[in-house]
């Protein structure tokens, strides 16, 4: 492609290749120039002022910023000493949340939220759950198999976080097609509330 051209938006050939690699369908994948962009798009699609958004400090700083940017009511579920997750509190808070933002392995502390906790949480809430596994390559566990079962799960992957090459990382979102379309179209929750 010539450098004077805009790259194709959400290119099918790349999505098809990634889908093959990850055993997903191309329509489950949404691409953007960095998962920061996908986080912003998610906030835009689902968060209206005053909506409860769960975060688990200390965690990836952008989660809180996205919540504040869209006027959410942040619900912090602090980790316990030693960075253990308070699964009970987390699930209870997620139950009432519009959006729950989780990072595993967690940036900056590297702790892991068990997939069993994620699945229980998904059963208990109708809000969107964003599971950021930018560092999945370092822990060998992924929530990808849960995608088929839970349409309100959105997984962020970072194509190059495992082999970081400067700023060239790309965000990768695997999601139920319905959810992704709404995020892609930037549908704002003030007009329509796709979740809950
Ligand atoms: C947990 C986590 N999610 C997302 C990102 C954003 O990555 P990207 O460079 O793809 O926007 C980072 C970057 O440090 C990160 O640590």
mmCIF file with all atom_site columns, C-alpha atoms and ligand atoms in Angstrom:
data_model
loop_
_atom_site.group_PDB
_atom_site.id
_atom_site.type_symbol
_atom_site.label_atom_id
_atom_site.label_alt_id
_atom_site.label_comp_id
_atom_site.label_asym_id
_atom_site.label_entity_id
_atom_site.label_seq_id
_atom_site.pdbx_PDB_ins_code
_atom_site.Cartn_x
_atom_site.Cartn_y
_atom_site.Cartn_z
_atom_site.occupancy
_atom_site.B_iso_or_equiv
_atom_site.pdbx_formal_charge
_atom_site.auth_seq_id
_atom_site.auth_comp_id
_atom_site.auth_asym_id
_atom_site.auth_atom_id
_atom_site.pdbx_PDB_model_num
ATOM   1   C CA . UNK A 1 1   ? 0.000   0.000   0.000  1.00 0.00 ? 1   UNK A CA 1
ATOM   2   C CA . UNK A 1 2   ? 1.230   3.509   -0.765 1.00 0.00 ? 2   UNK A CA 1
ATOM   3   C CA . UNK A 1 3   ? 2.113   5.569   2.293  1.00 0.00 ? 3   UNK A CA 1
ATOM   4   C CA . UNK A 1 4   ? 0.034   8.471   0.988  1.00 0.00 ? 4   UNK A CA 1
ATOM   5   C CA . UNK A 1 5   ? -3.138  6.365   1.352  1.00 0.00 ? 5   UNK A CA 1
ATOM   6   C CA . UNK A 1 6   ? -5.173  5.899   4.486  1.00 0.00 ? 6   UNK A CA 1
ATOM   7   C CA . UNK A 1 7   ? -4.984  2.265   5.623  1.00 0.00 ? 7   UNK A CA 1
ATOM   8   C CA . UNK A 1 8   ? -8.169  0.228   5.277  1.00 0.00 ? 8   UNK A CA 1
ATOM   9   C CA . UNK A 1 9   ? -10.415 0.556   8.323  1.00 0.00 ? 9   UNK A CA 1
ATOM   10  C CA . UNK A 1 10  ? -10.729 -2.771  10.179 1.00 0.00 ? 10  UNK A CA 1
ATOM   11  C CA . UNK A 1 11  ? -9.131  -4.729  7.273  1.00 0.00 ? 11  UNK A CA 1
ATOM   12  C CA . UNK A 1 12  ? -10.751 -8.070  6.494  1.00 0.00 ? 12  UNK A CA 1
ATOM   13  C CA . UNK A 1 13  ? -7.544  -9.876  5.441  1.00 0.00 ? 13  UNK A CA 1
ATOM   14  C CA . UNK A 1 14  ? -5.844  -9.107  8.772  1.00 0.00 ? 14  UNK A CA 1
ATOM   15  C CA . UNK A 1 15  ? -8.947  -10.073 10.734 1.00 0.00 ? 15  UNK A CA 1
ATOM   16  C CA . UNK A 1 16  ? -9.209  -13.337 8.820  1.00 0.00 ? 16  UNK A CA 1
ATOM   17  C CA . UNK A 1 17  ? -5.554  -14.185 9.530  1.00 0.00 ? 17  UNK A CA 1
ATOM   18  C CA . UNK A 1 18  ? -5.920  -13.366 13.229 1.00 0.00 ? 18  UNK A CA 1
ATOM   19  C CA . UNK A 1 19  ? -9.168  -15.317 13.401 1.00 0.00 ? 19  UNK A CA 1
ATOM   20  C CA . UNK A 1 20  ? -7.414  -18.399 12.035 1.00 0.00 ? 20  UNK A CA 1
ATOM   21  C CA . UNK A 1 21  ? -4.611  -18.004 14.552 1.00 0.00 ? 21  UNK A CA 1
ATOM   22  C CA . UNK A 1 22  ? -6.957  -17.526 17.503 1.00 0.00 ? 22  UNK A CA 1
ATOM   23  C CA . UNK A 1 23  ? -9.682  -19.985 16.447 1.00 0.00 ? 23  UNK A CA 1
ATOM   24  C CA . UNK A 1 24  ? -12.294 -17.250 16.140 1.00 0.00 ? 24  UNK A CA 1
ATOM   25  C CA . UNK A 1 25  ? -14.457 -15.907 13.325 1.00 0.00 ? 25  UNK A CA 1
ATOM   26  C CA . UNK A 1 26  ? -13.346 -12.730 11.519 1.00 0.00 ? 26  UNK A CA 1
ATOM   27  C CA . UNK A 1 27  ? -16.590 -11.027 12.590 1.00 0.00 ? 27  UNK A CA 1
ATOM   28  C CA . UNK A 1 28  ? -15.523 -11.478 16.201 1.00 0.00 ? 28  UNK A CA 1
ATOM   29  C CA . UNK A 1 29  ? -12.515 -9.247  15.679 1.00 0.00 ? 29  UNK A CA 1
ATOM   30  C CA . UNK A 1 30  ? -12.340 -5.481  15.672 1.00 0.00 ? 30  UNK A CA 1
ATOM   31  C CA . UNK A 1 31  ? -9.024  -3.783  14.932 1.00 0.00 ? 31  UNK A CA 1
ATOM   32  C CA . UNK A 1 32  ? -7.786  -0.354  15.902 1.00 0.00 ? 32  UNK A CA 1
ATOM   33  C CA . UNK A 1 33  ? -4.500  1.511   16.079 1.00 0.00 ? 33  UNK A CA 1
ATOM   34  C CA . UNK A 1 34  ? -3.822  0.531   19.676 1.00 0.00 ? 34  UNK A CA 1
ATOM   35  C CA . UNK A 1 35  ? -6.099  -0.901  22.332 1.00 0.00 ? 35  UNK A CA 1
ATOM   36  C CA . UNK A 1 36  ? -6.275  2.565   23.881 1.00 0.00 ? 36  UNK A CA 1
ATOM   37  C CA . UNK A 1 37  ? -8.476  3.472   20.921 1.00 0.00 ? 37  UNK A CA 1
ATOM   38  C CA . UNK A 1 38  ? -10.713 0.443   21.541 1.00 0.00 ? 38  UNK A CA 1
ATOM   39  C CA . UNK A 1 39  ? -11.044 1.417   25.187 1.00 0.00 ? 39  UNK A CA 1
ATOM   40  C CA . UNK A 1 40  ? -12.147 4.901   24.170 1.00 0.00 ? 40  UNK A CA 1
ATOM   41  C CA . UNK A 1 41  ? -14.618 3.472   21.637 1.00 0.00 ? 41  UNK A CA 1
ATOM   42  C CA . UNK A 1 42  ? -16.042 1.166   24.296 1.00 0.00 ? 42  UNK A CA 1
ATOM   43  C CA . UNK A 1 43  ? -16.567 4.078   26.677 1.00 0.00 ? 43  UNK A CA 1
ATOM   44  C CA . UNK A 1 44  ? -18.211 6.056   23.884 1.00 0.00 ? 44  UNK A CA 1
ATOM   45  C CA . UNK A 1 45  ? -20.532 3.173   23.003 1.00 0.00 ? 45  UNK A CA 1
ATOM   46  C CA . UNK A 1 46  ? -21.755 2.226   26.456 1.00 0.00 ? 46  UNK A CA 1
ATOM   47  C CA . UNK A 1 47  ? -21.101 4.822   29.160 1.00 0.00 ? 47  UNK A CA 1
ATOM   48  C CA . UNK A 1 48  ? -23.479 7.679   29.885 1.00 0.00 ? 48  UNK A CA 1
ATOM   49  C CA . UNK A 1 49  ? -22.932 10.263  32.664 1.00 0.00 ? 49  UNK A CA 1
ATOM   50  C CA . UNK A 1 50  ? -23.569 8.738   36.087 1.00 0.00 ? 50  UNK A CA 1
ATOM   51  C CA . UNK A 1 51  ? -23.321 5.121   34.905 1.00 0.00 ? 51  UNK A CA 1
ATOM   52  C CA . UNK A 1 52  ? -21.521 2.853   37.390 1.00 0.00 ? 52  UNK A CA 1
ATOM   53  C CA . UNK A 1 53  ? -18.162 1.667   36.040 1.00 0.00 ? 53  UNK A CA 1
ATOM   54  C CA . UNK A 1 54  ? -16.140 -0.836  38.092 1.00 0.00 ? 54  UNK A CA 1
ATOM   55  C CA . UNK A 1 55  ? -12.333 -0.604  38.259 1.00 0.00 ? 55  UNK A CA 1
ATOM   56  C CA . UNK A 1 56  ? -9.901  -2.543  40.470 1.00 0.00 ? 56  UNK A CA 1
ATOM   57  C CA . UNK A 1 57  ? -7.054  -0.249  41.595 1.00 0.00 ? 57  UNK A CA 1
ATOM   58  C CA . UNK A 1 58  ? -4.133  -0.461  41.254 1.00 0.00 ? 58  UNK A CA 1
ATOM   59  C CA . UNK A 1 59  ? -4.652  -1.187  37.567 1.00 0.00 ? 59  UNK A CA 1
ATOM   60  C CA . UNK A 1 60  ? -4.102  0.196   34.079 1.00 0.00 ? 60  UNK A CA 1
ATOM   61  C CA . UNK A 1 61  ? -4.461  3.977   34.535 1.00 0.00 ? 61  UNK A CA 1
ATOM   62  C CA . UNK A 1 62  ? -6.488  4.489   31.373 1.00 0.00 ? 62  UNK A CA 1
ATOM   63  C CA . UNK A 1 63  ? -9.471  2.608   32.827 1.00 0.00 ? 63  UNK A CA 1
ATOM   64  C CA . UNK A 1 64  ? -10.155 5.331   35.367 1.00 0.00 ? 64  UNK A CA 1
ATOM   65  C CA . UNK A 1 65  ? -9.475  8.072   32.836 1.00 0.00 ? 65  UNK A CA 1
ATOM   66  C CA . UNK A 1 66  ? -11.979 6.598   30.364 1.00 0.00 ? 66  UNK A CA 1
ATOM   67  C CA . UNK A 1 67  ? -14.587 6.413   33.130 1.00 0.00 ? 67  UNK A CA 1
ATOM   68  C CA . UNK A 1 68  ? -13.976 10.045  34.113 1.00 0.00 ? 68  UNK A CA 1
ATOM   69  C CA . UNK A 1 69  ? -13.935 11.202  30.513 1.00 0.00 ? 69  UNK A CA 1
ATOM   70  C CA . UNK A 1 70  ? -17.455 9.904   29.935 1.00 0.00 ? 70  UNK A CA 1
ATOM   71  C CA . UNK A 1 71  ? -18.729 11.136  33.321 1.00 0.00 ? 71  UNK A CA 1
ATOM   72  C CA . UNK A 1 72  ? -19.167 7.663   34.820 1.00 0.00 ? 72  UNK A CA 1
ATOM   73  C CA . UNK A 1 73  ? -19.629 7.011   38.531 1.00 0.00 ? 73  UNK A CA 1
ATOM   74  C CA . UNK A 1 74  ? -16.448 5.095   39.250 1.00 0.00 ? 74  UNK A CA 1
ATOM   75  C CA . UNK A 1 75  ? -16.844 2.127   41.583 1.00 0.00 ? 75  UNK A CA 1
ATOM   76  C CA . UNK A 1 76  ? -13.355 1.165   42.802 1.00 0.00 ? 76  UNK A CA 1
ATOM   77  C CA . UNK A 1 77  ? -12.953 -2.359  44.130 1.00 0.00 ? 77  UNK A CA 1
ATOM   78  C CA . UNK A 1 78  ? -9.525  -2.108  45.732 1.00 0.00 ? 78  UNK A CA 1
ATOM   79  C CA . UNK A 1 79  ? -7.318  -5.151  45.694 1.00 0.00 ? 79  UNK A CA 1
ATOM   80  C CA . UNK A 1 80  ? -6.444  -6.650  49.053 1.00 0.00 ? 80  UNK A CA 1
ATOM   81  C CA . UNK A 1 81  ? -2.909  -6.515  50.532 1.00 0.00 ? 81  UNK A CA 1
ATOM   82  C CA . UNK A 1 82  ? -0.632  -8.596  48.307 1.00 0.00 ? 82  UNK A CA 1
ATOM   83  C CA . UNK A 1 83  ? -2.856  -7.599  45.342 1.00 0.00 ? 83  UNK A CA 1
ATOM   84  C CA . UNK A 1 84  ? -5.294  -10.449 45.842 1.00 0.00 ? 84  UNK A CA 1
ATOM   85  C CA . UNK A 1 85  ? -8.707  -9.866  44.265 1.00 0.00 ? 85  UNK A CA 1
ATOM   86  C CA . UNK A 1 86  ? -11.725 -9.578  46.472 1.00 0.00 ? 86  UNK A CA 1
ATOM   87  C CA . UNK A 1 87  ? -13.843 -11.792 44.224 1.00 0.00 ? 87  UNK A CA 1
ATOM   88  C CA . UNK A 1 88  ? -17.008 -11.420 46.288 1.00 0.00 ? 88  UNK A CA 1
ATOM   89  C CA . UNK A 1 89  ? -16.903 -7.610  46.308 1.00 0.00 ? 89  UNK A CA 1
ATOM   90  C CA . UNK A 1 90  ? -15.912 -7.526  42.656 1.00 0.00 ? 90  UNK A CA 1
ATOM   91  C CA . UNK A 1 91  ? -18.852 -9.676  41.593 1.00 0.00 ? 91  UNK A CA 1
ATOM   92  C CA . UNK A 1 92  ? -21.296 -7.788  43.829 1.00 0.00 ? 92  UNK A CA 1
ATOM   93  C CA . UNK A 1 93  ? -20.173 -4.452  42.329 1.00 0.00 ? 93  UNK A CA 1
ATOM   94  C CA . UNK A 1 94  ? -20.194 -5.770  38.749 1.00 0.00 ? 94  UNK A CA 1
ATOM   95  C CA . UNK A 1 95  ? -23.795 -6.915  39.200 1.00 0.00 ? 95  UNK A CA 1
ATOM   96  C CA . UNK A 1 96  ? -24.969 -3.290  39.191 1.00 0.00 ? 96  UNK A CA 1
ATOM   97  C CA . UNK A 1 97  ? -22.360 -1.926  36.782 1.00 0.00 ? 97  UNK A CA 1
ATOM   98  C CA . UNK A 1 98  ? -22.803 -0.691  33.261 1.00 0.00 ? 98  UNK A CA 1
ATOM   99  C CA . UNK A 1 99  ? -19.187 -1.547  32.503 1.00 0.00 ? 99  UNK A CA 1
ATOM   100 C CA . UNK A 1 100 ? -16.584 -3.541  34.414 1.00 0.00 ? 100 UNK A CA 1
ATOM   101 C CA . UNK A 1 101 ? -12.947 -2.978  33.453 1.00 0.00 ? 101 UNK A CA 1
ATOM   102 C CA . UNK A 1 102 ? -10.551 -5.791  34.320 1.00 0.00 ? 102 UNK A CA 1
ATOM   103 C CA . UNK A 1 103 ? -6.901  -6.312  33.426 1.00 0.00 ? 103 UNK A CA 1
ATOM   104 C CA . UNK A 1 104 ? -5.259  -9.729  33.743 1.00 0.00 ? 104 UNK A CA 1
ATOM   105 C CA . UNK A 1 105 ? -2.334  -10.109 34.058 1.00 0.00 ? 105 UNK A CA 1
ATOM   106 C CA . UNK A 1 106 ? -2.764  -6.762  35.700 1.00 0.00 ? 106 UNK A CA 1
ATOM   107 C CA . UNK A 1 107 ? -0.700  -3.741  34.713 1.00 0.00 ? 107 UNK A CA 1
ATOM   108 C CA . UNK A 1 108 ? 1.219   -2.584  36.784 1.00 0.00 ? 108 UNK A CA 1
ATOM   109 C CA . UNK A 1 109 ? 1.384   -5.365  39.387 1.00 0.00 ? 109 UNK A CA 1
ATOM   110 C CA . UNK A 1 110 ? 1.184   -8.514  37.221 1.00 0.00 ? 110 UNK A CA 1
ATOM   111 C CA . UNK A 1 111 ? -1.422  -10.337 39.261 1.00 0.00 ? 111 UNK A CA 1
ATOM   112 C CA . UNK A 1 112 ? -3.937  -12.610 37.629 1.00 0.00 ? 112 UNK A CA 1
ATOM   113 C CA . UNK A 1 113 ? -7.692  -12.727 38.066 1.00 0.00 ? 113 UNK A CA 1
ATOM   114 C CA . UNK A 1 114 ? -8.705  -16.403 37.887 1.00 0.00 ? 114 UNK A CA 1
ATOM   115 C CA . UNK A 1 115 ? -10.834 -17.239 34.836 1.00 0.00 ? 115 UNK A CA 1
ATOM   116 C CA . UNK A 1 116 ? -13.283 -18.904 37.213 1.00 0.00 ? 116 UNK A CA 1
ATOM   117 C CA . UNK A 1 117 ? -13.857 -15.505 38.875 1.00 0.00 ? 117 UNK A CA 1
ATOM   118 C CA . UNK A 1 118 ? -14.408 -13.927 35.467 1.00 0.00 ? 118 UNK A CA 1
ATOM   119 C CA . UNK A 1 119 ? -16.955 -16.569 34.503 1.00 0.00 ? 119 UNK A CA 1
ATOM   120 C CA . UNK A 1 120 ? -18.885 -16.233 37.765 1.00 0.00 ? 120 UNK A CA 1
ATOM   121 C CA . UNK A 1 121 ? -18.901 -12.474 37.281 1.00 0.00 ? 121 UNK A CA 1
ATOM   122 C CA . UNK A 1 122 ? -20.184 -12.846 33.705 1.00 0.00 ? 122 UNK A CA 1
ATOM   123 C CA . UNK A 1 123 ? -23.048 -15.000 34.946 1.00 0.00 ? 123 UNK A CA 1
ATOM   124 C CA . UNK A 1 124 ? -23.966 -12.402 37.561 1.00 0.00 ? 124 UNK A CA 1
ATOM   125 C CA . UNK A 1 125 ? -24.003 -9.197  35.503 1.00 0.00 ? 125 UNK A CA 1
ATOM   126 C CA . UNK A 1 126 ? -25.753 -7.968  32.381 1.00 0.00 ? 126 UNK A CA 1
ATOM   127 C CA . UNK A 1 127 ? -23.359 -5.012  32.020 1.00 0.00 ? 127 UNK A CA 1
ATOM   128 C CA . UNK A 1 128 ? -20.456 -5.108  29.582 1.00 0.00 ? 128 UNK A CA 1
ATOM   129 C CA . UNK A 1 129 ? -17.282 -6.726  30.915 1.00 0.00 ? 129 UNK A CA 1
ATOM   130 C CA . UNK A 1 130 ? -14.045 -5.611  29.304 1.00 0.00 ? 130 UNK A CA 1
ATOM   131 C CA . UNK A 1 131 ? -11.227 -8.049  29.941 1.00 0.00 ? 131 UNK A CA 1
ATOM   132 C CA . UNK A 1 132 ? -7.863  -6.580  28.960 1.00 0.00 ? 132 UNK A CA 1
ATOM   133 C CA . UNK A 1 133 ? -5.342  -9.349  28.408 1.00 0.00 ? 133 UNK A CA 1
ATOM   134 C CA . UNK A 1 134 ? -2.625  -7.276  26.743 1.00 0.00 ? 134 UNK A CA 1
ATOM   135 C CA . UNK A 1 135 ? -0.066  -9.430  28.550 1.00 0.00 ? 135 UNK A CA 1
ATOM   136 C CA . UNK A 1 136 ? -1.682  -12.827 27.920 1.00 0.00 ? 136 UNK A CA 1
ATOM   137 C CA . UNK A 1 137 ? 1.528   -14.112 26.303 1.00 0.00 ? 137 UNK A CA 1
ATOM   138 C CA . UNK A 1 138 ? 3.227   -13.888 29.691 1.00 0.00 ? 138 UNK A CA 1
ATOM   139 C CA . UNK A 1 139 ? 0.729   -16.029 31.596 1.00 0.00 ? 139 UNK A CA 1
ATOM   140 C CA . UNK A 1 140 ? -0.415  -18.644 29.093 1.00 0.00 ? 140 UNK A CA 1
ATOM   141 C CA . UNK A 1 141 ? -4.112  -18.276 29.971 1.00 0.00 ? 141 UNK A CA 1
ATOM   142 C CA . UNK A 1 142 ? -6.750  -16.569 27.905 1.00 0.00 ? 142 UNK A CA 1
ATOM   143 C CA . UNK A 1 143 ? -10.460 -15.853 28.254 1.00 0.00 ? 143 UNK A CA 1
ATOM   144 C CA . UNK A 1 144 ? -11.037 -16.232 24.493 1.00 0.00 ? 144 UNK A CA 1
ATOM   145 C CA . UNK A 1 145 ? -13.014 -19.515 24.828 1.00 0.00 ? 145 UNK A CA 1
ATOM   146 C CA . UNK A 1 146 ? -15.609 -17.664 26.941 1.00 0.00 ? 146 UNK A CA 1
ATOM   147 C CA . UNK A 1 147 ? -16.545 -15.368 24.057 1.00 0.00 ? 147 UNK A CA 1
ATOM   148 C CA . UNK A 1 148 ? -19.021 -17.767 22.458 1.00 0.00 ? 148 UNK A CA 1
ATOM   149 C CA . UNK A 1 149 ? -20.902 -18.163 25.712 1.00 0.00 ? 149 UNK A CA 1
ATOM   150 C CA . UNK A 1 150 ? -21.080 -14.569 26.949 1.00 0.00 ? 150 UNK A CA 1
ATOM   151 C CA . UNK A 1 151 ? -22.141 -11.843 24.465 1.00 0.00 ? 151 UNK A CA 1
ATOM   152 C CA . UNK A 1 152 ? -21.414 -9.134  27.022 1.00 0.00 ? 152 UNK A CA 1
ATOM   153 C CA . UNK A 1 153 ? -17.709 -10.049 27.180 1.00 0.00 ? 153 UNK A CA 1
ATOM   154 C CA . UNK A 1 154 ? -15.195 -7.958  25.284 1.00 0.00 ? 154 UNK A CA 1
ATOM   155 C CA . UNK A 1 155 ? -11.549 -8.996  25.247 1.00 0.00 ? 155 UNK A CA 1
ATOM   156 C CA . UNK A 1 156 ? -8.721  -6.607  24.478 1.00 0.00 ? 156 UNK A CA 1
ATOM   157 C CA . UNK A 1 157 ? -5.578  -8.075  23.012 1.00 0.00 ? 157 UNK A CA 1
ATOM   158 C CA . UNK A 1 158 ? -2.509  -6.190  22.036 1.00 0.00 ? 158 UNK A CA 1
ATOM   159 C CA . UNK A 1 159 ? -0.932  -7.805  19.001 1.00 0.00 ? 159 UNK A CA 1
ATOM   160 C CA . UNK A 1 160 ? 2.612   -6.846  19.863 1.00 0.00 ? 160 UNK A CA 1
ATOM   161 C CA . UNK A 1 161 ? 2.678   -6.403  23.640 1.00 0.00 ? 161 UNK A CA 1
ATOM   162 C CA . UNK A 1 162 ? 4.475   -9.764  23.932 1.00 0.00 ? 162 UNK A CA 1
ATOM   163 C CA . UNK A 1 163 ? 7.159   -8.631  21.515 1.00 0.00 ? 163 UNK A CA 1
ATOM   164 C CA . UNK A 1 164 ? 6.887   -4.892  21.940 1.00 0.00 ? 164 UNK A CA 1
ATOM   165 C CA . UNK A 1 165 ? 8.163   -2.844  19.022 1.00 0.00 ? 165 UNK A CA 1
ATOM   166 C CA . UNK A 1 166 ? 8.020   0.827   19.966 1.00 0.00 ? 166 UNK A CA 1
ATOM   167 C CA . UNK A 1 167 ? 4.615   2.360   19.283 1.00 0.00 ? 167 UNK A CA 1
ATOM   168 C CA . UNK A 1 168 ? 3.528   -0.121  16.660 1.00 0.00 ? 168 UNK A CA 1
ATOM   169 C CA . UNK A 1 169 ? 1.149   -2.058  18.901 1.00 0.00 ? 169 UNK A CA 1
ATOM   170 C CA . UNK A 1 170 ? -2.352  -2.660  17.596 1.00 0.00 ? 170 UNK A CA 1
ATOM   171 C CA . UNK A 1 171 ? -5.433  -3.223  19.722 1.00 0.00 ? 171 UNK A CA 1
ATOM   172 C CA . UNK A 1 172 ? -7.474  -6.293  19.086 1.00 0.00 ? 172 UNK A CA 1
ATOM   173 C CA . UNK A 1 173 ? -10.964 -6.787  20.296 1.00 0.00 ? 173 UNK A CA 1
ATOM   174 C CA . UNK A 1 174 ? -12.751 -10.108 20.135 1.00 0.00 ? 174 UNK A CA 1
ATOM   175 C CA . UNK A 1 175 ? -16.400 -9.791  20.788 1.00 0.00 ? 175 UNK A CA 1
ATOM   176 C CA . UNK A 1 176 ? -19.839 -11.025 19.985 1.00 0.00 ? 176 UNK A CA 1
ATOM   177 C CA . UNK A 1 177 ? -20.620 -9.497  16.560 1.00 0.00 ? 177 UNK A CA 1
ATOM   178 C CA . UNK A 1 178 ? -23.591 -7.481  17.884 1.00 0.00 ? 178 UNK A CA 1
ATOM   179 C CA . UNK A 1 179 ? -21.500 -5.791  20.565 1.00 0.00 ? 179 UNK A CA 1
ATOM   180 C CA . UNK A 1 180 ? -18.695 -5.016  18.155 1.00 0.00 ? 180 UNK A CA 1
ATOM   181 C CA . UNK A 1 181 ? -20.990 -3.441  15.576 1.00 0.00 ? 181 UNK A CA 1
ATOM   182 C CA . UNK A 1 182 ? -22.266 -1.059  18.196 1.00 0.00 ? 182 UNK A CA 1
ATOM   183 C CA . UNK A 1 183 ? -18.789 -0.148  19.300 1.00 0.00 ? 183 UNK A CA 1
ATOM   184 C CA . UNK A 1 184 ? -17.601 0.196   15.732 1.00 0.00 ? 184 UNK A CA 1
ATOM   185 C CA . UNK A 1 185 ? -20.463 2.498   14.897 1.00 0.00 ? 185 UNK A CA 1
ATOM   186 C CA . UNK A 1 186 ? -19.752 4.597   17.972 1.00 0.00 ? 186 UNK A CA 1
ATOM   187 C CA . UNK A 1 187 ? -23.350 4.180   19.071 1.00 0.00 ? 187 UNK A CA 1
ATOM   188 C CA . UNK A 1 188 ? -23.688 6.221   22.227 1.00 0.00 ? 188 UNK A CA 1
ATOM   189 C CA . UNK A 1 189 ? -25.500 4.906   25.237 1.00 0.00 ? 189 UNK A CA 1
ATOM   190 C CA . UNK A 1 190 ? -27.364 8.175   25.775 1.00 0.00 ? 190 UNK A CA 1
ATOM   191 C CA . UNK A 1 191 ? -29.426 7.503   22.643 1.00 0.00 ? 191 UNK A CA 1
ATOM   192 C CA . UNK A 1 192 ? -29.587 3.730   22.940 1.00 0.00 ? 192 UNK A CA 1
ATOM   193 C CA . UNK A 1 193 ? -28.607 1.421   25.703 1.00 0.00 ? 193 UNK A CA 1
ATOM   194 C CA . UNK A 1 194 ? -27.296 -1.765  24.162 1.00 0.00 ? 194 UNK A CA 1
ATOM   195 C CA . UNK A 1 195 ? -26.527 -3.397  27.503 1.00 0.00 ? 195 UNK A CA 1
ATOM   196 C CA . UNK A 1 196 ? -28.791 -3.807  30.528 1.00 0.00 ? 196 UNK A CA 1
HETATM 197 C C1 . LIG B 2 .   ? -3.033  -3.318  30.123 1.00 0.00 ? 1   LIG B C1 1
HETATM 198 C C2 . LIG B 2 .   ? -2.844  -2.481  28.920 1.00 0.00 ? 1   LIG B C2 1
HETATM 199 N N1 . LIG B 2 .   ? -3.870  -2.334  28.072 1.00 0.00 ? 1   LIG B N1 1
HETATM 200 C C3 . LIG B 2 .   ? -3.761  -1.575  26.964 1.00 0.00 ? 1   LIG B C3 1
HETATM 201 C C4 . LIG B 2 .   ? -2.585  -0.901  26.680 1.00 0.00 ? 1   LIG B C4 1
HETATM 202 C C5 . LIG B 2 .   ? -2.553  -0.022  25.471 1.00 0.00 ? 1   LIG B C5 1
HETATM 203 O O1 . LIG B 2 .   ? -1.807  -0.551  24.474 1.00 0.00 ? 1   LIG B O1 1
HETATM 204 P P1 . LIG B 2 .   ? -1.747  0.072   23.024 1.00 0.00 ? 1   LIG B P1 1
HETATM 205 O O2 . LIG B 2 .   ? -0.344  0.512   22.848 1.00 0.00 ? 1   LIG B O2 1
HETATM 206 O O3 . LIG B 2 .   ? -2.145  -1.037  22.106 1.00 0.00 ? 1   LIG B O3 1
HETATM 207 O O4 . LIG B 2 .   ? -2.718  1.204   22.925 1.00 0.00 ? 1   LIG B O4 1
HETATM 208 C C6 . LIG B 2 .   ? -1.481  -1.022  27.530 1.00 0.00 ? 1   LIG B C6 1
HETATM 209 C C7 . LIG B 2 .   ? -0.241  -0.322  27.252 1.00 0.00 ? 1   LIG B C7 1
HETATM 210 O O5 . LIG B 2 .   ? 0.652   -0.221  28.027 1.00 0.00 ? 1   LIG B O5 1
HETATM 211 C C8 . LIG B 2 .   ? -1.619  -1.829  28.683 1.00 0.00 ? 1   LIG B C8 1
HETATM 212 O O6 . LIG B 2 .   ? -0.630  -1.971  29.571 1.00 0.00 ? 1   LIG B O6 1
#
